[in-house]
Each structure stands twice: as structure tokens, then as C-alpha cells.
């Protein structure tokens, strides 16, 4: 168990060199972190939702799912601890990545991101999550990729 944690830590730390398609994983981590980091403190609901989504995305690769969780939590920690990264910065970076790698539009799963709306949050935090979701929906609509037009 400890060896596995050390291995995942090393993979997370050196993911740019060791993880296949790390840019795709980073993109997904930023998407998830944008929804989680609107709150100043993360509770079990967000953690459980994140783990569930990661395991669904990488159902055949437990290590990659754990790296996604760890990478997402790194971004969340940077935002919530005011380490020079803000939610706006994450969204701007997501936007830049979408322009640079149009294939990343396919990685935006609105239904998965909506699951964070079920977690306890203040009215302001819920509103921020809804606005982030609306932004992602509009991006997908613009590209004609929105899976469910009624969502």
C-alpha cells in the first residue's frame, strides 16, 4: 500500500515525462478542479465525486485514475491556498488548451461535472459552479458537440 502511494506520487510529480498523454490528463484535472475549487474547503462529497469520476474515466487503469485524482487535488490546493492560481486562471488555461487542442472538447463531460452540484455549498459557490458549467456547455454548443441539448 505504501509502495503504491510512493509510485503514484512519483508519477504525479513527474507526470509530464512518465505519464502517457499527460496533457489530456492535465486538461481533465483542470476541468474537475475548476468545479471543486470554488469552495474554500473541500468535503468528502467532492472527494468521493472526484474519485468516482476518475474511476469511470479510467475504468481499466486504476493508477491513471489515482494520478488524475492527485493532479486535480494539486490544482485545487493551489487555488484554495491562494498559491497564485485562481479559478479564473484555470478556466483561461482550459480555454487556451481548447484552442490549441480542439480534440480536448471531447473530454468535457457535462453530466460528470454536474455531479458536483449535489455537494453541499453556499449559494455563491453553487452559482459559481453553475456559471462554470454554463461556460463549458456554451463551448460545446459552439462546436456542435453538446451530447444532450436539454441539459
PDB file of C-alpha atoms in Angstrom:
ATOM      1  CA  UNK A   1       0.000   0.000   0.000  1.00  0.00           C
ATOM      2  CA  UNK A   2       2.774   2.440   0.914  1.00  0.00           C
ATOM      3  CA  UNK A   3       4.769   1.409  -2.155  1.00  0.00           C
ATOM      4  CA  UNK A   4       1.728   2.111  -4.343  1.00  0.00           C
ATOM      5  CA  UNK A   5       1.331   5.592  -2.820  1.00  0.00           C
ATOM      6  CA  UNK A   6       5.002   6.349  -3.404  1.00  0.00           C
ATOM      7  CA  UNK A   7       4.707   5.137  -7.005  1.00  0.00           C
ATOM      8  CA  UNK A   8       1.642   7.318  -7.615  1.00  0.00           C
ATOM      9  CA  UNK A   9       3.357  10.304  -6.008  1.00  0.00           C
ATOM     10  CA  UNK A  10       6.366   9.860  -8.305  1.00  0.00           C
ATOM     11  CA  UNK A  11       4.087   9.510 -11.330  1.00  0.00           C
ATOM     12  CA  UNK A  12       2.157  12.614 -10.287  1.00  0.00           C
ATOM     13  CA  UNK A  13       5.307  14.613  -9.697  1.00  0.00           C
ATOM     14  CA  UNK A  14       6.960  13.570 -12.964  1.00  0.00           C
ATOM     15  CA  UNK A  15       3.769  13.049 -14.968  1.00  0.00           C
ATOM     16  CA  UNK A  16       4.998  15.196 -17.840  1.00  0.00           C
ATOM     17  CA  UNK A  17       7.740  12.650 -18.502  1.00  0.00           C
ATOM     18  CA  UNK A  18       6.261   9.390 -17.199  1.00  0.00           C
ATOM     19  CA  UNK A  19       2.553   9.512 -17.974  1.00  0.00           C
ATOM     20  CA  UNK A  20       1.347   8.726 -21.482  1.00  0.00           C
ATOM     21  CA  UNK A  21      -0.873  11.545 -22.838  1.00  0.00           C
ATOM     22  CA  UNK A  22      -0.216  13.661 -19.765  1.00  0.00           C
ATOM     23  CA  UNK A  23      -1.662  16.774 -21.431  1.00  0.00           C
ATOM     24  CA  UNK A  24      -5.052  15.062 -21.718  1.00  0.00           C
ATOM     25  CA  UNK A  25      -4.923  14.062 -18.060  1.00  0.00           C
ATOM     26  CA  UNK A  26      -3.882  17.605 -17.067  1.00  0.00           C
ATOM     27  CA  UNK A  27      -6.788  19.032 -19.051  1.00  0.00           C
ATOM     28  CA  UNK A  28      -9.269  16.763 -17.292  1.00  0.00           C
ATOM     29  CA  UNK A  29      -7.711  17.642 -13.932  1.00  0.00           C
ATOM     30  CA  UNK A  30      -8.197  21.345 -14.633  1.00  0.00           C
ATOM     31  CA  UNK A  31     -11.836  20.775 -15.637  1.00  0.00           C
ATOM     32  CA  UNK A  32     -12.534  18.909 -12.415  1.00  0.00           C
ATOM     33  CA  UNK A  33     -10.523  21.347 -10.296  1.00  0.00           C
ATOM     34  CA  UNK A  34     -12.493  24.288 -11.693  1.00  0.00           C
ATOM     35  CA  UNK A  35     -15.675  22.766 -10.270  1.00  0.00           C
ATOM     36  CA  UNK A  36     -14.164  21.751  -6.926  1.00  0.00           C
ATOM     37  CA  UNK A  37     -12.042  24.782  -6.126  1.00  0.00           C
ATOM     38  CA  UNK A  38     -14.906  27.276  -5.975  1.00  0.00           C
ATOM     39  CA  UNK A  39     -15.170  26.214  -2.329  1.00  0.00           C
ATOM     40  CA  UNK A  40     -12.638  27.294   0.264  1.00  0.00           C
ATOM     41  CA  UNK A  41     -12.682  23.865   1.914  1.00  0.00           C
ATOM     42  CA  UNK A  42     -13.262  20.546   0.234  1.00  0.00           C
ATOM     43  CA  UNK A  43     -15.517  17.987   1.885  1.00  0.00           C
ATOM     44  CA  UNK A  44     -15.997  14.254   1.400  1.00  0.00           C
ATOM     45  CA  UNK A  45     -18.689  14.759  -1.241  1.00  0.00           C
ATOM     46  CA  UNK A  46     -16.260  16.486  -3.619  1.00  0.00           C
ATOM     47  CA  UNK A  47     -13.543  13.922  -2.901  1.00  0.00           C
ATOM     48  CA  UNK A  48     -15.896  10.987  -3.446  1.00  0.00           C
ATOM     49  CA  UNK A  49     -17.330  12.541  -6.605  1.00  0.00           C
ATOM     50  CA  UNK A  50     -13.840  13.177  -7.960  1.00  0.00           C
ATOM     51  CA  UNK A  51     -12.726   9.613  -7.262  1.00  0.00           C
ATOM     52  CA  UNK A  52     -15.887   8.220  -8.821  1.00  0.00           C
ATOM     53  CA  UNK A  53     -15.453  10.295 -11.985  1.00  0.00           C
ATOM     54  CA  UNK A  54     -11.752   9.396 -12.252  1.00  0.00           C
ATOM     55  CA  UNK A  55     -12.552   5.694 -11.915  1.00  0.00           C
ATOM     56  CA  UNK A  56     -15.232   5.974 -14.602  1.00  0.00           C
ATOM     57  CA  UNK A  57     -12.906   7.791 -16.996  1.00  0.00           C
ATOM     58  CA  UNK A  58     -10.058   5.332 -16.466  1.00  0.00           C
ATOM     59  CA  UNK A  59     -12.038   2.229 -15.533  1.00  0.00           C
ATOM     60  CA  UNK A  60      -9.307  -0.057 -16.879  1.00  0.00           C
ATOM     61  CA  UNK A  61      -6.371   1.816 -15.341  1.00  0.00           C
ATOM     62  CA  UNK A  62      -6.519   2.314 -11.578  1.00  0.00           C
ATOM     63  CA  UNK A  63      -3.097   4.020 -11.483  1.00  0.00           C
ATOM     64  CA  UNK A  64      -4.090   6.604 -14.071  1.00  0.00           C
ATOM     65  CA  UNK A  65      -7.330   7.281 -12.165  1.00  0.00           C
ATOM     66  CA  UNK A  66      -5.300   7.911  -8.996  1.00  0.00           C
ATOM     67  CA  UNK A  67      -2.936  10.206 -10.884  1.00  0.00           C
ATOM     68  CA  UNK A  68      -5.972  12.149 -12.147  1.00  0.00           C
ATOM     69  CA  UNK A  69      -7.270  12.497  -8.582  1.00  0.00           C
ATOM     70  CA  UNK A  70      -3.845  13.591  -7.297  1.00  0.00           C
ATOM     71  CA  UNK A  71      -3.334  16.075 -10.139  1.00  0.00           C
ATOM     72  CA  UNK A  72      -6.805  17.528  -9.646  1.00  0.00           C
ATOM     73  CA  UNK A  73      -6.203  17.917  -5.929  1.00  0.00           C
ATOM     74  CA  UNK A  74      -2.883  19.679  -6.659  1.00  0.00           C
ATOM     75  CA  UNK A  75      -4.761  22.279  -8.713  1.00  0.00           C
ATOM     76  CA  UNK A  76      -7.476  22.575  -6.080  1.00  0.00           C
ATOM     77  CA  UNK A  77      -4.864  23.071  -3.376  1.00  0.00           C
ATOM     78  CA  UNK A  78      -3.127  25.797  -5.409  1.00  0.00           C
ATOM     79  CA  UNK A  79      -6.416  27.657  -5.788  1.00  0.00           C
ATOM     80  CA  UNK A  80      -7.773  27.209  -2.263  1.00  0.00           C
ATOM     81  CA  UNK A  81      -4.475  28.059  -0.575  1.00  0.00           C
ATOM     82  CA  UNK A  82      -4.048  31.176  -2.710  1.00  0.00           C
ATOM     83  CA  UNK A  83      -0.802  29.968  -4.281  1.00  0.00           C
ATOM     84  CA  UNK A  84      -1.083  32.388  -7.174  1.00  0.00           C
ATOM     85  CA  UNK A  85      -3.687  30.326  -9.024  1.00  0.00           C
ATOM     86  CA  UNK A  86      -7.342  31.279  -9.186  1.00  0.00           C
ATOM     87  CA  UNK A  87     -10.405  29.599 -10.629  1.00  0.00           C
ATOM     88  CA  UNK A  88     -10.381  32.229 -13.393  1.00  0.00           C
ATOM     89  CA  UNK A  89      -6.822  31.195 -14.276  1.00  0.00           C
ATOM     90  CA  UNK A  90      -7.881  27.560 -14.553  1.00  0.00           C
ATOM     91  CA  UNK A  91     -10.741  28.464 -16.870  1.00  0.00           C
ATOM     92  CA  UNK A  92      -8.499  30.673 -19.016  1.00  0.00           C
ATOM     93  CA  UNK A  93      -5.999  27.829 -19.255  1.00  0.00           C
ATOM     94  CA  UNK A  94      -8.785  25.416 -20.205  1.00  0.00           C
ATOM     95  CA  UNK A  95      -9.844  27.861 -22.911  1.00  0.00           C
ATOM     96  CA  UNK A  96      -6.268  28.106 -24.246  1.00  0.00           C
ATOM     97  CA  UNK A  97      -5.990  24.316 -24.289  1.00  0.00           C
ATOM     98  CA  UNK A  98      -9.257  24.025 -26.204  1.00  0.00           C
ATOM     99  CA  UNK A  99      -7.957  26.414 -28.846  1.00  0.00           C
ATOM    100  CA  UNK A 100      -4.594  24.637 -29.037  1.00  0.00           C
ATOM    101  CA  UNK A 101      -6.017  21.078 -28.906  1.00  0.00           C
ATOM    102  CA  UNK A 102      -9.559  21.001 -30.340  1.00  0.00           C
ATOM    103  CA  UNK A 103      -9.742  17.261 -29.575  1.00  0.00           C
ATOM    104  CA  UNK A 104      -9.997  18.225 -25.885  1.00  0.00           C
ATOM    105  CA  UNK A 105     -13.581  19.373 -26.465  1.00  0.00           C
ATOM    106  CA  UNK A 106     -14.428  15.652 -26.471  1.00  0.00           C
ATOM    107  CA  UNK A 107     -13.090  15.379 -22.908  1.00  0.00           C
ATOM    108  CA  UNK A 108     -15.675  17.768 -21.460  1.00  0.00           C
ATOM    109  CA  UNK A 109     -18.404  15.673 -19.853  1.00  0.00           C
ATOM    110  CA  UNK A 110     -21.130  17.985 -18.614  1.00  0.00           C
ATOM    111  CA  UNK A 111     -23.022  15.189 -16.856  1.00  0.00           C
ATOM    112  CA  UNK A 112     -19.968  14.243 -14.802  1.00  0.00           C
ATOM    113  CA  UNK A 113     -19.297  17.864 -13.881  1.00  0.00           C
ATOM    114  CA  UNK A 114     -22.954  18.334 -12.862  1.00  0.00           C
ATOM    115  CA  UNK A 115     -22.451  15.772 -10.127  1.00  0.00           C
ATOM    116  CA  UNK A 116     -20.531  18.373  -8.112  1.00  0.00           C
ATOM    117  CA  UNK A 117     -23.758  20.402  -7.882  1.00  0.00           C
ATOM    118  CA  UNK A 118     -25.103  17.793  -5.457  1.00  0.00           C
ATOM    119  CA  UNK A 119     -22.377  18.556  -2.931  1.00  0.00           C
ATOM    120  CA  UNK A 120     -23.064  20.942  -0.078  1.00  0.00           C
ATOM    121  CA  UNK A 121     -22.108  24.520  -0.946  1.00  0.00           C
ATOM    122  CA  UNK A 122     -23.096  28.091  -0.208  1.00  0.00           C
ATOM    123  CA  UNK A 123     -25.403  29.913  -2.600  1.00  0.00           C
ATOM    124  CA  UNK A 124     -22.438  31.793  -4.064  1.00  0.00           C
ATOM    125  CA  UNK A 125     -20.436  28.584  -4.554  1.00  0.00           C
ATOM    126  CA  UNK A 126     -23.390  26.889  -6.253  1.00  0.00           C
ATOM    127  CA  UNK A 127     -23.817  29.899  -8.524  1.00  0.00           C
ATOM    128  CA  UNK A 128     -20.136  29.801  -9.469  1.00  0.00           C
ATOM    129  CA  UNK A 129     -20.385  26.098 -10.292  1.00  0.00           C
ATOM    130  CA  UNK A 130     -23.455  26.738 -12.430  1.00  0.00           C
ATOM    131  CA  UNK A 131     -21.660  29.526 -14.294  1.00  0.00           C
ATOM    132  CA  UNK A 132     -18.655  27.300 -14.945  1.00  0.00           C
ATOM    133  CA  UNK A 133     -20.967  24.580 -16.255  1.00  0.00           C
ATOM    134  CA  UNK A 134     -22.748  27.099 -18.477  1.00  0.00           C
ATOM    135  CA  UNK A 135     -19.418  28.211 -19.901  1.00  0.00           C
ATOM    136  CA  UNK A 136     -18.465  24.611 -20.754  1.00  0.00           C
ATOM    137  CA  UNK A 137     -21.920  23.984 -22.247  1.00  0.00           C
ATOM    138  CA  UNK A 138     -21.610  27.074 -24.442  1.00  0.00           C
ATOM    139  CA  UNK A 139     -18.188  25.934 -25.625  1.00  0.00           C
ATOM    140  CA  UNK A 140     -19.607  22.540 -26.572  1.00  0.00           C
ATOM    141  CA  UNK A 141     -22.655  24.096 -28.244  1.00  0.00           C
ATOM    142  CA  UNK A 142     -20.362  26.376 -30.226  1.00  0.00           C
ATOM    143  CA  UNK A 143     -18.527  23.323 -31.558  1.00  0.00           C
ATOM    144  CA  UNK A 144     -21.759  21.363 -32.029  1.00  0.00           C
ATOM    145  CA  UNK A 145     -20.645  18.719 -29.539  1.00  0.00           C
ATOM    146  CA  UNK A 146     -23.198  19.006 -26.753  1.00  0.00           C
ATOM    147  CA  UNK A 147     -24.447  15.472 -26.152  1.00  0.00           C
ATOM    148  CA  UNK A 148     -27.785  16.358 -24.570  1.00  0.00           C
ATOM    149  CA  UNK A 149     -29.251  19.644 -25.809  1.00  0.00           C
ATOM    150  CA  UNK A 150     -31.790  19.696 -22.940  1.00  0.00           C
ATOM    151  CA  UNK A 151     -29.203  19.613 -20.137  1.00  0.00           C
TER     152      UNK A 151
END
